[in-house]
Short mmCIF file of C-alpha atoms in Angstrom, two decimals:
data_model
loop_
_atom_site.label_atom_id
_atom_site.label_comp_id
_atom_site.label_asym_id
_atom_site.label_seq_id
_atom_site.Cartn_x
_atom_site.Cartn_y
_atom_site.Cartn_z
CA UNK A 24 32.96 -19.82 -20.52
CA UNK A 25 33.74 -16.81 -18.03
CA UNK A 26 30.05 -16.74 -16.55
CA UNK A 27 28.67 -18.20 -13.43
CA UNK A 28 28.10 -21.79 -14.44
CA UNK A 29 24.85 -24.15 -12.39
CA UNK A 30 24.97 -27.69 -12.69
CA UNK A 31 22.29 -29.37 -13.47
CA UNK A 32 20.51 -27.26 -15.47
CA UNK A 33 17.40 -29.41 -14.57
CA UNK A 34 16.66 -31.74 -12.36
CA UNK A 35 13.34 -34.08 -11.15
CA UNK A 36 13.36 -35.87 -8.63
CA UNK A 37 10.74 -38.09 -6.18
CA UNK A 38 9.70 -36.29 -2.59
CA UNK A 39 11.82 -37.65 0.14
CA UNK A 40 15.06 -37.68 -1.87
CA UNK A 41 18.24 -35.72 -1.17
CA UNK A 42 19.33 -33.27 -4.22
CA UNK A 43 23.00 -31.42 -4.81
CA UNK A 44 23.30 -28.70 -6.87
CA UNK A 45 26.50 -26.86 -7.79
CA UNK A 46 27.91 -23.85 -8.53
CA UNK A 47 30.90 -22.42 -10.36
CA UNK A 48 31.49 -18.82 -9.52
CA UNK A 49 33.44 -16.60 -12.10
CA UNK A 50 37.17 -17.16 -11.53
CA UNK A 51 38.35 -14.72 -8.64
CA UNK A 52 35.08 -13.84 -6.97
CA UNK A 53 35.19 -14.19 -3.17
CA UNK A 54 31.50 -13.78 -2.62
CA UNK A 55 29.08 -16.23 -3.67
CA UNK A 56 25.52 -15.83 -3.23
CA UNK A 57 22.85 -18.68 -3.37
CA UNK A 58 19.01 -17.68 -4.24
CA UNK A 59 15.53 -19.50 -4.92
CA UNK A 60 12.60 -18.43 -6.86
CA UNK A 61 9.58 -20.00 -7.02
CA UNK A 62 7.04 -18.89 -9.78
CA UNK A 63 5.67 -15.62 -10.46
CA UNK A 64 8.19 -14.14 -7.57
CA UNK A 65 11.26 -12.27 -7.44
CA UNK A 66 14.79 -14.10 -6.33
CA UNK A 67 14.50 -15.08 -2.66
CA UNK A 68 18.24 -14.80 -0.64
CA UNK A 69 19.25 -18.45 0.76
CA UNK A 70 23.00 -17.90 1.75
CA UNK A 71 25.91 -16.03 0.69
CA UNK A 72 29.61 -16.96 1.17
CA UNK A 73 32.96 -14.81 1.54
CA UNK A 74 35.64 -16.88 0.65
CA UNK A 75 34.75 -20.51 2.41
CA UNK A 76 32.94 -19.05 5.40
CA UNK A 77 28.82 -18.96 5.23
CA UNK A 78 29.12 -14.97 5.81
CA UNK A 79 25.01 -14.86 6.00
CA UNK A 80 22.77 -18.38 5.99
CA UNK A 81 19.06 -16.51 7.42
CA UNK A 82 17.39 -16.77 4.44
CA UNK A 83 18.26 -20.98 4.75
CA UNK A 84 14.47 -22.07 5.08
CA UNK A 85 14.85 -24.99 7.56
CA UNK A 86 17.85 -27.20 8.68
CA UNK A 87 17.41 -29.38 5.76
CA UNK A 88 18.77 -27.11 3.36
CA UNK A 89 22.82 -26.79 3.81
CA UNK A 90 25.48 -25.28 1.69
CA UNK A 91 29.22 -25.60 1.58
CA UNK A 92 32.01 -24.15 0.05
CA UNK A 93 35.05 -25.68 1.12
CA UNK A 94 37.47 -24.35 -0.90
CA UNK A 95 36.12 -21.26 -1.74
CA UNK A 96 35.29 -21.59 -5.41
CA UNK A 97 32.74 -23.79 -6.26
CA UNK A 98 29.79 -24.02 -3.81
CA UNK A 99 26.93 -26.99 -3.79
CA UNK A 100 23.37 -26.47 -2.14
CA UNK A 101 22.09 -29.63 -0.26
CA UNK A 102 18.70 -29.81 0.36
CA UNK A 103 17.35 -33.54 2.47
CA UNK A 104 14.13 -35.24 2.36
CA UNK A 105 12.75 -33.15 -0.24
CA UNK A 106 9.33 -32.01 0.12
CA UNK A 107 6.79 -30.47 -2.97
CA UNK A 108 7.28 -26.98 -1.52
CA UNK A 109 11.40 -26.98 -2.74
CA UNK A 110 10.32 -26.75 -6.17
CA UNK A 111 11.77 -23.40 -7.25
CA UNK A 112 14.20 -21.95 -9.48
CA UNK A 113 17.90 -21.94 -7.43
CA UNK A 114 20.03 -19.35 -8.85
CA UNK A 115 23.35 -18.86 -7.54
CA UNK A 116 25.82 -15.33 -8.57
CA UNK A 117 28.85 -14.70 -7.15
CA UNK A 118 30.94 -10.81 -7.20
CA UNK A 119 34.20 -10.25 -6.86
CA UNK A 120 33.87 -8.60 -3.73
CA UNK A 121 31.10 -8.25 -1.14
CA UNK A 122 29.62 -4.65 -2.14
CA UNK A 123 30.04 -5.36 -5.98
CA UNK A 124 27.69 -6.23 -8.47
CA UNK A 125 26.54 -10.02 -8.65
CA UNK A 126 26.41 -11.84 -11.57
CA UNK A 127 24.62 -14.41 -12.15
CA UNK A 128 23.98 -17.97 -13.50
CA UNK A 129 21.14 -19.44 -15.50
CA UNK A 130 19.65 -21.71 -12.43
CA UNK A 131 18.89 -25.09 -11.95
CA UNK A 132 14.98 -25.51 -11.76
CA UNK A 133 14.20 -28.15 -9.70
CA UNK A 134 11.02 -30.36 -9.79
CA UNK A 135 10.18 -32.36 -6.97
CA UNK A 136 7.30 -34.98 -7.66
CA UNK B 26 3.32 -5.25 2.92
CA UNK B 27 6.88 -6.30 0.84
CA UNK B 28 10.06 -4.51 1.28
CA UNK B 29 10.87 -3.89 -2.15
CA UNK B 30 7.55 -3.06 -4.09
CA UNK B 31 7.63 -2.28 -7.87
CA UNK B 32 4.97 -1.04 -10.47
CA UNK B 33 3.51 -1.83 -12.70
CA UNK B 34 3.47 -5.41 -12.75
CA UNK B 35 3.01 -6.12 -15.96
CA UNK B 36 3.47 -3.42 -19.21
CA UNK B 37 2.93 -3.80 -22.93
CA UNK B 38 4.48 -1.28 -25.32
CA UNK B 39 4.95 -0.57 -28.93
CA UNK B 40 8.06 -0.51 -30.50
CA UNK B 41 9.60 3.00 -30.05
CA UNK B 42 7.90 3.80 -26.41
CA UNK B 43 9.21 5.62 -23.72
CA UNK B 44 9.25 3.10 -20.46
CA UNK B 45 9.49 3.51 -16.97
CA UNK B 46 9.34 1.10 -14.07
CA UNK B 47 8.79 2.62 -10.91
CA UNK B 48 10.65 0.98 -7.63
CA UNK B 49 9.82 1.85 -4.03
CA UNK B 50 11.38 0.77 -0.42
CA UNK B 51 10.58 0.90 3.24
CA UNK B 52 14.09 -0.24 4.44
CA UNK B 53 17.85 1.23 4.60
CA UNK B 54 19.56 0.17 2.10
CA UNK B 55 23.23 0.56 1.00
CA UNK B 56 22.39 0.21 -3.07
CA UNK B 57 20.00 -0.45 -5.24
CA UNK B 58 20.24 -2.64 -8.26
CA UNK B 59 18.04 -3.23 -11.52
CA UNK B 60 17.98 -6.76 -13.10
CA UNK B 61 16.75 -7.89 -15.96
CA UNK B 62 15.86 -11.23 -16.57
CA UNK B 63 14.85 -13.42 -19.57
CA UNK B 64 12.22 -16.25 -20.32
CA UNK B 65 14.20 -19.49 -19.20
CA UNK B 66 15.10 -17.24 -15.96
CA UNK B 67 19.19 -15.98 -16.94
CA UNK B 68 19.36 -12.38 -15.28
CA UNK B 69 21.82 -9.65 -15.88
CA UNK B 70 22.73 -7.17 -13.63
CA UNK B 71 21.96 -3.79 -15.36
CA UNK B 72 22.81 -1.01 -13.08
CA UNK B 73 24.09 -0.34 -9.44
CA UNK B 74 23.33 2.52 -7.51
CA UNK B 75 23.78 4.26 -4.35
CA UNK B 76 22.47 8.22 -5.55
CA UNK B 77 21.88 10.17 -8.75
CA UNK B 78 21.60 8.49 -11.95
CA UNK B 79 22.96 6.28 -14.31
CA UNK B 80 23.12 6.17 -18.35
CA UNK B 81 24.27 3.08 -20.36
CA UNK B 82 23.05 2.80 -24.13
CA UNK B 83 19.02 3.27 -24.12
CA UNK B 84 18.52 2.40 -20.38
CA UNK B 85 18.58 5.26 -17.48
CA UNK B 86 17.92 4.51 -13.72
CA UNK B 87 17.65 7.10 -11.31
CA UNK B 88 17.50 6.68 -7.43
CA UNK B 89 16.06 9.29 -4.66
CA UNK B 90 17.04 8.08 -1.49
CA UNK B 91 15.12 10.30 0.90
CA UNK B 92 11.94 9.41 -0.93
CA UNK B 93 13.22 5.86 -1.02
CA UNK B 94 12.41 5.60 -4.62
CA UNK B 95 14.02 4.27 -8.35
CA UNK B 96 13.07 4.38 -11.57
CA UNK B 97 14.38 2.46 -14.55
CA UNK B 98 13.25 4.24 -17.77
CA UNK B 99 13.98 2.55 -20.91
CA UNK B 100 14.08 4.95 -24.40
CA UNK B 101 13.22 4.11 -27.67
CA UNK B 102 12.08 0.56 -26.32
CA UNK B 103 12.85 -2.65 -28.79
CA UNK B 104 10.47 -5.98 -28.81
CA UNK B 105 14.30 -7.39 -27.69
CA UNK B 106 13.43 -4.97 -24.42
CA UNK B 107 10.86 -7.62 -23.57
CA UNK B 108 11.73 -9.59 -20.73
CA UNK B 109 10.97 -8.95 -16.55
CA UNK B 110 13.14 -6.36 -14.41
CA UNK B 111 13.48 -6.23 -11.31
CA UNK B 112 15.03 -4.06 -8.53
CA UNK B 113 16.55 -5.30 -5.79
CA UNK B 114 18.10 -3.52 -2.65
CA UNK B 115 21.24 -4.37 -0.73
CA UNK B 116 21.20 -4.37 3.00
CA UNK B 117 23.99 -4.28 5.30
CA UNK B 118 25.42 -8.36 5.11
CA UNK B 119 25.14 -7.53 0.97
CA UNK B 120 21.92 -10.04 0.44
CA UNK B 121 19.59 -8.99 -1.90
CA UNK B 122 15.77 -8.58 -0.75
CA UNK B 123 13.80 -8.57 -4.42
CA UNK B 124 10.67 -6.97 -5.83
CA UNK B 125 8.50 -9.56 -7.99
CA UNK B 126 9.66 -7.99 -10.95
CA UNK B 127 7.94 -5.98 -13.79
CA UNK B 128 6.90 -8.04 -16.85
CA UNK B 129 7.51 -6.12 -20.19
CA UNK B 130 6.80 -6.92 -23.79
CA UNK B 131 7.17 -4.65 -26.54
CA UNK B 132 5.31 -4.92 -29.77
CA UNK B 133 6.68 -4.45 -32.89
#
């Protein structure tokens, strides 16, 4: 498909574990943006990338969260020793410029037990 | 206090009902964008916009920037209307900051 594409689409997983999830960004879009939402709330900004370069990482909660983009297409979120509190919705939309409209994938909702 | 606040929070219609969702802001902002998203959390961008209005198909949003306002007004509304929407403001870096979102469902 030609959409923003999350990987997985769920995932559960015991506190204390370490979780990936991935994004692929529409073909040709240099910015990629990573959000979380927990329930009841609007989209929360994590990170956002231009090209491979972390252009903006405040909204990173605490060093156990991390996100790379090496080649500047897809992008995975790493968060360590997972705690209760990182259950959330992580959406991730990418534009093909910084100053365009995002668009954005279905999530991966993540459940941490 | 949040920097994006919208109202109402929650809205039920009847098929056929004129709709607005009101947006307001206490920061500078460089555009303004409406969302909508459905149950199962997938969310579309509907409209971008920096001043004035815009018009696609039954939806209109409007943004006054000295009063730091938006509205997204939806005519003719359609139970497939029902889902949450919610505005979102760009800042300089181009992150979003989001409102919570308006929750509408329209009744046939």
């Amino acid at each position: 498909g030609a959409g923003v594409s999350q990987t997985p689409s769920n995932k559960v997983t015991e506190k204390g574990k370490y979780v990936e999830l991935r994004c692929d960004p529409i073909s040709g879009h240099t910015a990629l943006y990573w959000y979380r939402q927990s329930l009841g709330q609007g989209p929360e900004f994590l990170i956002y990338f231009q090209g491979t370069g972390a252009a903006d990482d405040s909204g990173l909660p605490n060093d156990r969260f991390f996100a790379v983009r090496p080649e500047g297409s897809v992008s995975t979120l790493k968060i360590q020793r997972t705690e209760r509190g990182d259950s959330a919705v992580y959406l991730c939309a990418s534009s093909p410029d910084i100053g365009q409209p995002q668009h954005f994938g279905d999530g991966t909702r993540l459940s941490i037990l | 206090k949040n920097e994006v606040e919208q109202s109402p929070q929650n809205l039920t219609a009847q098929e056929g009902e004129f709709i607005t969702i009101n947006c307001s802001y206490s920061v500078g902002i460089s555009a303004l964008h409406w969302l909508q998203q459905h149950p199962g959390g997938g969310i579309v961008s509907l409209f971008m916009l920096s001043s004035g209005k815009k018009k696609h198909g039954r939806l209109i949003a409007t943004i006054n920037i000295q009063e730091k306002h938006s509205s997204l007004h939806i005519t003719a509304s359609h139970p497939r209307d029902s889902a949450v929407y919610i505005c979102a403001v760009r800042r300089g870096t181009d992150k979003l900051i989001f409102g919570t979102g308006t929750r509408l469902q329209v009744f046939p």
